[in-house]
Amino acid sequence: MAITVKLFASFREAAGKDQVCIAAAENVAALLDGLTKICGKTLAEQLYDPSGKLRDTVHVLVNGRGINLLKGLGTRLKEGDVVAIFPPVSGGRRLTPDELKRYDRQIHIHGFGEEGQRKMKNAHVLVAGLGGLGSPASTYLVMAGIGHLTILDQQRVELSNLNRQMLHWHLDVGRSKAGSAIEKLYAMNPLVKIYSRLEQITRENVGKLIKGADVVIDGMDNYPTRFLLNEACVRGRVPFVHGAVEGLVGQLATILPGKGPCLRCIIPKEPPHKPVFPVLGATPGVIGCLQAMEAIKLITGVGKPLVGQMLFFNGGDVTFDTIEVKRDSKCPVCKGV
Ligand SMILES: [Zn+2]
């Protein structure tokens, strides 16, 4: 198995292809070098300045993790890794004065900086489900300046959603959740790009739905669909942030394909289906915020994502517990990934 390089935007045009397989490369520097040999002069000119120095407008994600190219050119690669390479969007690498002002408080977080904000601007997150989890997750991603957000939900707003699904308000009952959400999210931050999809996730379309996403957020309320997303993310090597809630308790785990257990390793058997279950709105509020935080950490490289661990939150006695979770070598989903 070789290293897969996915090219986006103008790099894709320059190379004349969207994906290249490189037999072997020791590190990111060697990979970029090999890539220009395969893809030719036009791509080389976009990646390197005339002195042969890598341009600081080049963004690289290795298995969904942003690489700081000032320090990370030596990041080691192995067979099966997926490397995404993309240029900045919306007119260049510089953040606009409006963006610098809007995101000032988070830019000052140690390790985040303008570089972290640019990574946010270039990233694409898919929030699957716009209910109790997807509402706060997409809200905090939009407020933090996620460049591209796809929101996916085929349902309509019901009165019984309103105790927890904070993007949908009283007058939205009967509207599509995607339409209701996109309106609120754009009102919060018009600088981001939001795409809404009114589709049901199926085994047939899930691979296509997650395509192009740097992170997928699990905003589902049922395990069959969660497992479909988990499987597609493992196959596509896309980080997947799992969240689930019931009553006053919730759980969280970040699935980094190839790096830790997948959702099937942690939950091998589908829990019994409950069409209706109780939820206090604040519970998905907590877990949905943490899902947004995990996505932001994966994109910017700040902090350490919850990989190989599962968090259990109990609002009843206000406890947060994490346990170690391990890969199952026989897992039907992630075995061999
Ligand atoms: Zn697994």
Coordinates of C-alpha atoms and ligand atoms in Angstrom, one line a residue:
M1 CA 0.0 0.0 0.0
A2 CA 1.5 3.3 -1.1
I3 CA 1.0 6.8 0.4
T4 CA -2.1 8.6 -1.0
V5 CA -1.8 12.3 -1.8
K6 CA -5.0 14.2 -2.2
L7 CA -4.7 17.5 -4.0
F8 CA -7.2 20.3 -3.7
A9 CA -8.2 23.6 -5.4
S10 CA -5.5 25.1 -7.6
F11 CA -3.0 22.3 -6.8
R12 CA -5.5 19.9 -8.3
E13 CA -5.7 22.0 -11.5
A14 CA -1.9 22.4 -11.6
A15 CA -1.3 18.7 -11.3
G16 CA -4.2 17.8 -13.6
K17 CA -5.4 15.1 -11.2
D18 CA -7.0 15.0 -7.8
Q19 CA -5.1 12.1 -6.3
V20 CA -1.6 10.7 -6.7
C21 CA -0.1 7.5 -5.1
I22 CA 3.5 7.7 -4.1
A23 CA 5.2 4.4 -3.6
A24 CA 7.3 5.5 -0.6
A25 CA 8.5 8.7 1.0
E26 CA 10.4 9.0 4.3
N27 CA 8.8 12.2 5.3
V28 CA 6.7 15.2 4.2
A29 CA 9.6 16.9 2.5
A30 CA 10.5 13.8 0.4
L31 CA 6.8 13.3 -0.4
L32 CA 6.5 16.9 -1.8
D33 CA 9.7 16.4 -3.8
G34 CA 8.4 13.2 -5.2
L35 CA 5.0 14.8 -6.0
T36 CA 6.5 17.6 -8.1
K37 CA 8.5 15.0 -10.1
I38 CA 5.3 13.2 -10.9
C39 CA 3.1 16.2 -11.5
G40 CA 5.4 18.5 -13.2
K41 CA 6.5 22.1 -13.4
T42 CA 3.2 23.9 -12.9
L43 CA 2.6 22.3 -9.5
A44 CA 6.3 22.7 -8.5
E45 CA 5.9 26.5 -9.1
Q46 CA 2.9 26.6 -6.9
L47 CA 4.6 24.7 -4.1
Y48 CA 8.1 26.3 -4.2
D49 CA 9.3 29.8 -4.7
P50 CA 12.0 30.5 -7.3
S51 CA 14.7 30.0 -4.6
G52 CA 13.4 26.4 -4.1
K53 CA 11.9 27.2 -0.7
L54 CA 8.5 25.7 0.1
R55 CA 5.8 28.5 0.0
D56 CA 4.2 29.2 3.2
T57 CA 0.8 29.2 1.5
V58 CA 1.0 25.4 1.2
H59 CA -1.2 23.5 3.7
V60 CA -0.6 19.8 4.5
L61 CA -2.7 17.4 6.5
V62 CA -1.3 14.0 7.3
N63 CA -4.2 11.6 8.1
G64 CA -6.3 14.6 8.8
R65 CA -3.8 16.3 11.1
G66 CA -2.5 19.7 10.1
I67 CA 1.3 19.9 9.8
N68 CA 3.2 23.0 10.7
L69 CA 5.4 23.2 7.7
L70 CA 7.9 25.4 9.5
K71 CA 8.7 22.5 11.8
G72 CA 6.9 19.6 10.3
L73 CA 8.6 18.9 6.9
G74 CA 10.4 16.0 8.7
T75 CA 7.1 14.5 9.8
R76 CA 7.6 10.8 9.1
L77 CA 5.3 9.0 6.7
K78 CA 4.4 5.3 6.3
E79 CA 2.6 3.2 3.9
G80 CA -1.2 3.8 3.9
D81 CA -0.9 7.4 5.1
V82 CA -3.2 9.9 3.4
V83 CA -1.7 13.3 2.9
A84 CA -4.0 16.2 1.8
I85 CA -2.4 19.3 0.2
F86 CA -4.3 22.4 -0.4
P87 CA -3.7 26.2 -0.8
P88 CA -5.5 28.9 1.1
V89 CA -9.0 29.9 -0.1
S90 CA -10.7 33.3 -0.3
G91 CA -7.9 35.4 -1.7
G92 CA -4.7 34.4 -0.2
R93 CA -3.1 33.3 3.0
R94 CA -3.5 36.5 4.9
L95 CA -6.4 36.8 7.2
T96 CA -8.5 39.9 6.5
P97 CA -8.6 42.7 9.1
D98 CA -12.2 41.6 9.9
E99 CA -11.1 38.0 10.5
L100 CA -8.1 39.1 12.7
K101 CA -10.5 41.2 14.8
R102 CA -13.3 38.6 15.0
Y103 CA -11.0 35.7 16.0
D104 CA -8.6 37.8 18.1
R105 CA -9.3 36.0 21.4
Q106 CA -8.6 32.6 20.1
I107 CA -5.7 33.6 17.9
H108 CA -4.0 34.6 21.2
I109 CA -4.3 31.0 22.6
H110 CA -0.9 29.5 22.9
G111 CA -0.1 27.4 19.8
F112 CA -3.2 28.6 17.9
G113 CA -2.0 31.9 16.4
E114 CA -2.8 33.2 12.9
E115 CA -1.5 30.0 11.5
G116 CA -4.2 28.0 13.4
Q117 CA -6.8 30.5 12.2
R118 CA -5.7 30.1 8.6
K119 CA -5.9 26.3 9.0
M120 CA -9.5 26.8 10.2
K121 CA -10.2 29.0 7.2
N122 CA -9.0 26.2 4.9
A123 CA -10.7 23.3 6.6
H124 CA -14.0 21.6 5.8
V125 CA -16.1 19.9 8.5
L126 CA -19.2 17.8 7.9
V127 CA -21.7 17.9 10.7
A128 CA -24.0 14.9 10.2
G129 CA -27.3 15.6 12.0
L130 CA -28.6 19.0 13.2
G131 CA -30.2 18.0 16.4
G132 CA -29.0 18.3 20.0
L133 CA -25.4 17.5 19.2
G134 CA -25.1 19.0 15.7
S135 CA -26.6 22.4 16.8
P136 CA -23.9 23.3 19.3
A137 CA -21.1 21.6 17.3
S138 CA -21.9 23.6 14.2
T139 CA -22.5 26.8 16.2
Y140 CA -19.0 26.7 17.8
L141 CA -17.3 25.7 14.5
V142 CA -18.9 28.6 12.7
M143 CA -18.1 31.1 15.5
A144 CA -14.5 29.9 15.5
G145 CA -14.3 30.6 11.7
I146 CA -14.4 27.2 10.1
G147 CA -13.8 27.9 6.4
H148 CA -16.3 25.4 5.0
L149 CA -19.1 23.6 6.9
T150 CA -21.5 21.1 5.4
I151 CA -24.6 20.5 7.4
L152 CA -26.6 17.4 6.7
D153 CA -30.1 16.6 7.9
Q154 CA -33.2 15.5 6.0
Q155 CA -35.7 16.0 8.8
R156 CA -38.0 18.8 9.6
V157 CA -38.2 20.7 12.9
E158 CA -40.7 19.3 15.4
L159 CA -42.0 20.9 18.6
S160 CA -40.4 18.2 20.7
N161 CA -37.0 19.1 19.3
L162 CA -37.0 22.5 20.8
N163 CA -35.8 21.6 24.4
R164 CA -32.4 20.8 23.0
Q165 CA -31.8 21.6 19.4
M166 CA -30.7 25.2 19.9
L167 CA -30.4 26.2 16.2
H168 CA -34.2 25.6 15.8
W169 CA -36.6 28.1 17.3
H170 CA -40.3 28.2 17.9
L171 CA -41.2 29.7 14.5
D172 CA -39.1 27.1 12.7
V173 CA -41.5 24.2 13.5
G174 CA -42.3 22.5 10.2
R175 CA -39.2 23.9 8.4
S176 CA -36.3 21.8 7.2
K177 CA -33.6 21.6 9.9
A178 CA -30.9 22.3 7.3
G179 CA -32.8 25.5 6.2
S180 CA -33.4 26.6 9.8
A181 CA -29.8 26.0 10.8
I182 CA -28.1 27.6 7.8
E183 CA -30.0 30.8 8.4
K184 CA -28.9 31.1 12.1
L185 CA -25.3 30.1 11.3
Y186 CA -24.9 32.7 8.6
A187 CA -26.4 35.3 10.9
M188 CA -23.7 34.4 13.5
N189 CA -20.8 34.6 11.0
P190 CA -21.2 35.6 7.3
L191 CA -17.4 35.0 6.7
V192 CA -17.7 31.2 6.5
K193 CA -19.1 29.1 3.7
I194 CA -21.9 26.7 4.7
Y195 CA -23.4 24.0 2.5
S196 CA -26.6 22.3 3.4
R197 CA -27.7 18.9 2.3
L198 CA -31.1 17.3 2.9
E199 CA -30.2 13.7 2.5
Q200 CA -30.6 10.6 4.5
I201 CA -27.4 8.8 5.1
T202 CA -27.4 5.3 3.5
R203 CA -24.8 2.7 2.8
E204 CA -24.9 3.7 -0.8
N205 CA -24.3 7.5 -0.4
V206 CA -22.2 7.7 2.8
G207 CA -18.8 7.6 1.0
K208 CA -19.8 10.4 -1.3
L209 CA -21.3 12.5 1.5
I210 CA -18.0 12.5 3.6
K211 CA -15.8 13.1 0.5
G212 CA -13.7 16.2 0.9
A213 CA -14.3 16.6 4.6
D214 CA -11.3 17.0 6.9
V215 CA -13.4 16.0 10.0
V216 CA -16.8 14.4 10.3
I217 CA -19.0 15.1 13.4
D218 CA -21.4 12.5 14.6
G219 CA -24.6 14.3 15.4
M220 CA -26.7 11.2 15.0
D221 CA -29.4 9.8 17.4
N222 CA -29.0 6.1 16.2
Y223 CA -26.3 3.6 16.0
P224 CA -26.9 2.1 12.5
T225 CA -26.1 5.5 10.9
R226 CA -23.2 6.2 13.3
F227 CA -21.7 2.9 12.3
L228 CA -22.2 3.7 8.6
L229 CA -20.3 7.0 9.2
N230 CA -17.6 5.3 11.2
E231 CA -17.0 2.8 8.5
A232 CA -16.9 5.4 5.7
C233 CA -14.6 7.6 7.7
V234 CA -12.2 4.6 8.5
R235 CA -12.3 3.7 4.8
G236 CA -11.7 7.3 3.7
R237 CA -9.2 8.0 6.5
V238 CA -11.3 10.9 7.7
P239 CA -11.2 11.8 11.4
F240 CA -14.6 11.1 13.0
V241 CA -15.7 12.7 16.3
H242 CA -18.3 10.5 18.0
G243 CA -20.8 11.8 20.5
A244 CA -23.9 10.3 22.0
V245 CA -26.3 11.4 24.8
E246 CA -29.2 10.2 26.8
G247 CA -30.9 11.8 29.8
L248 CA -28.1 13.5 31.8
V249 CA -25.2 11.4 30.5
G250 CA -23.1 11.6 27.4
Q251 CA -20.0 10.1 25.8
L252 CA -17.3 11.3 23.4
A253 CA -14.5 9.7 21.4
T254 CA -12.4 10.8 18.5
I255 CA -11.7 8.2 15.8
L256 CA -8.5 8.8 14.0
P257 CA -8.3 6.0 11.4
G258 CA -5.1 4.1 11.6
K259 CA -4.1 5.7 14.8
G260 CA -6.6 4.4 17.4
P261 CA -9.7 2.3 17.8
C262 CA -12.7 2.9 15.6
L263 CA -16.3 3.1 16.9
R264 CA -16.8 -0.6 16.2
C265 CA -13.7 -1.5 18.2
I266 CA -15.3 0.4 21.2
I267 CA -18.9 -0.6 20.7
P268 CA -18.8 -4.0 18.7
K269 CA -22.5 -4.7 19.0
E270 CA -25.3 -2.3 18.1
P271 CA -27.1 -1.2 21.3
P272 CA -30.9 -1.8 21.2
H273 CA -32.7 0.7 19.1
K274 CA -34.7 3.3 21.1
P275 CA -36.9 5.4 18.8
V276 CA -37.5 7.9 21.6
F277 CA -35.3 8.5 24.6
P278 CA -35.2 11.2 27.2
V279 CA -32.6 14.0 26.9
L280 CA -32.0 17.2 28.9
G281 CA -31.0 19.9 26.4
A282 CA -27.9 20.8 28.3
T283 CA -26.4 17.3 28.0
P284 CA -25.9 17.4 24.2
G285 CA -24.9 21.1 24.8
V286 CA -21.9 19.8 26.7
I287 CA -21.0 16.9 24.3
G288 CA -21.7 19.0 21.1
C289 CA -19.3 21.7 22.4
L290 CA -16.6 19.1 23.0
Q291 CA -17.1 17.7 19.5
A292 CA -16.5 21.1 18.1
M293 CA -13.4 21.5 20.3
E294 CA -12.1 18.1 19.1
A295 CA -12.6 19.1 15.4
I296 CA -10.8 22.4 16.0
K297 CA -7.9 20.6 17.7
L298 CA -7.6 18.2 14.9
I299 CA -7.6 21.0 12.3
T300 CA -5.2 23.4 14.1
G301 CA -2.9 20.9 15.8
V302 CA -3.6 22.6 19.2
G303 CA -4.0 20.3 22.1
K304 CA -4.4 16.5 22.1
P305 CA -7.5 14.9 20.6
L306 CA -9.4 12.2 22.5
V307 CA -7.9 9.3 20.5
G308 CA -7.7 5.9 22.2
Q309 CA -9.9 7.2 25.0
M310 CA -13.6 7.5 25.7
L311 CA -15.1 10.3 27.8
F312 CA -18.1 9.6 29.9
F313 CA -20.0 12.7 31.2
N314 CA -22.6 12.4 33.9
G315 CA -24.5 15.6 34.5
G316 CA -26.3 13.9 37.5
D317 CA -23.3 14.0 39.7
V318 CA -21.2 16.2 37.5
T319 CA -18.4 13.8 36.7
F320 CA -16.1 13.5 33.6
D321 CA -14.4 10.1 33.4
T322 CA -12.1 8.9 30.6
I323 CA -11.2 5.3 30.0
E324 CA -8.6 3.9 27.7
V325 CA -10.1 2.2 24.6
K326 CA -8.0 -0.1 22.4
R327 CA -8.1 -1.3 18.8
D328 CA -9.6 -4.7 18.2
S329 CA -7.2 -6.6 15.9
K330 CA -10.2 -8.5 14.6
C331 CA -12.5 -5.4 14.1
P332 CA -14.4 -6.0 10.9
V333 CA -14.2 -2.2 10.1
C334 CA -10.7 -1.1 10.9
K335 CA -8.7 -4.3 10.7
G336 CA -5.7 -3.7 8.4
V337 CA -6.1 0.1 8.3
Ligands
ZN1 ZN -12.3 -0.9 14.6

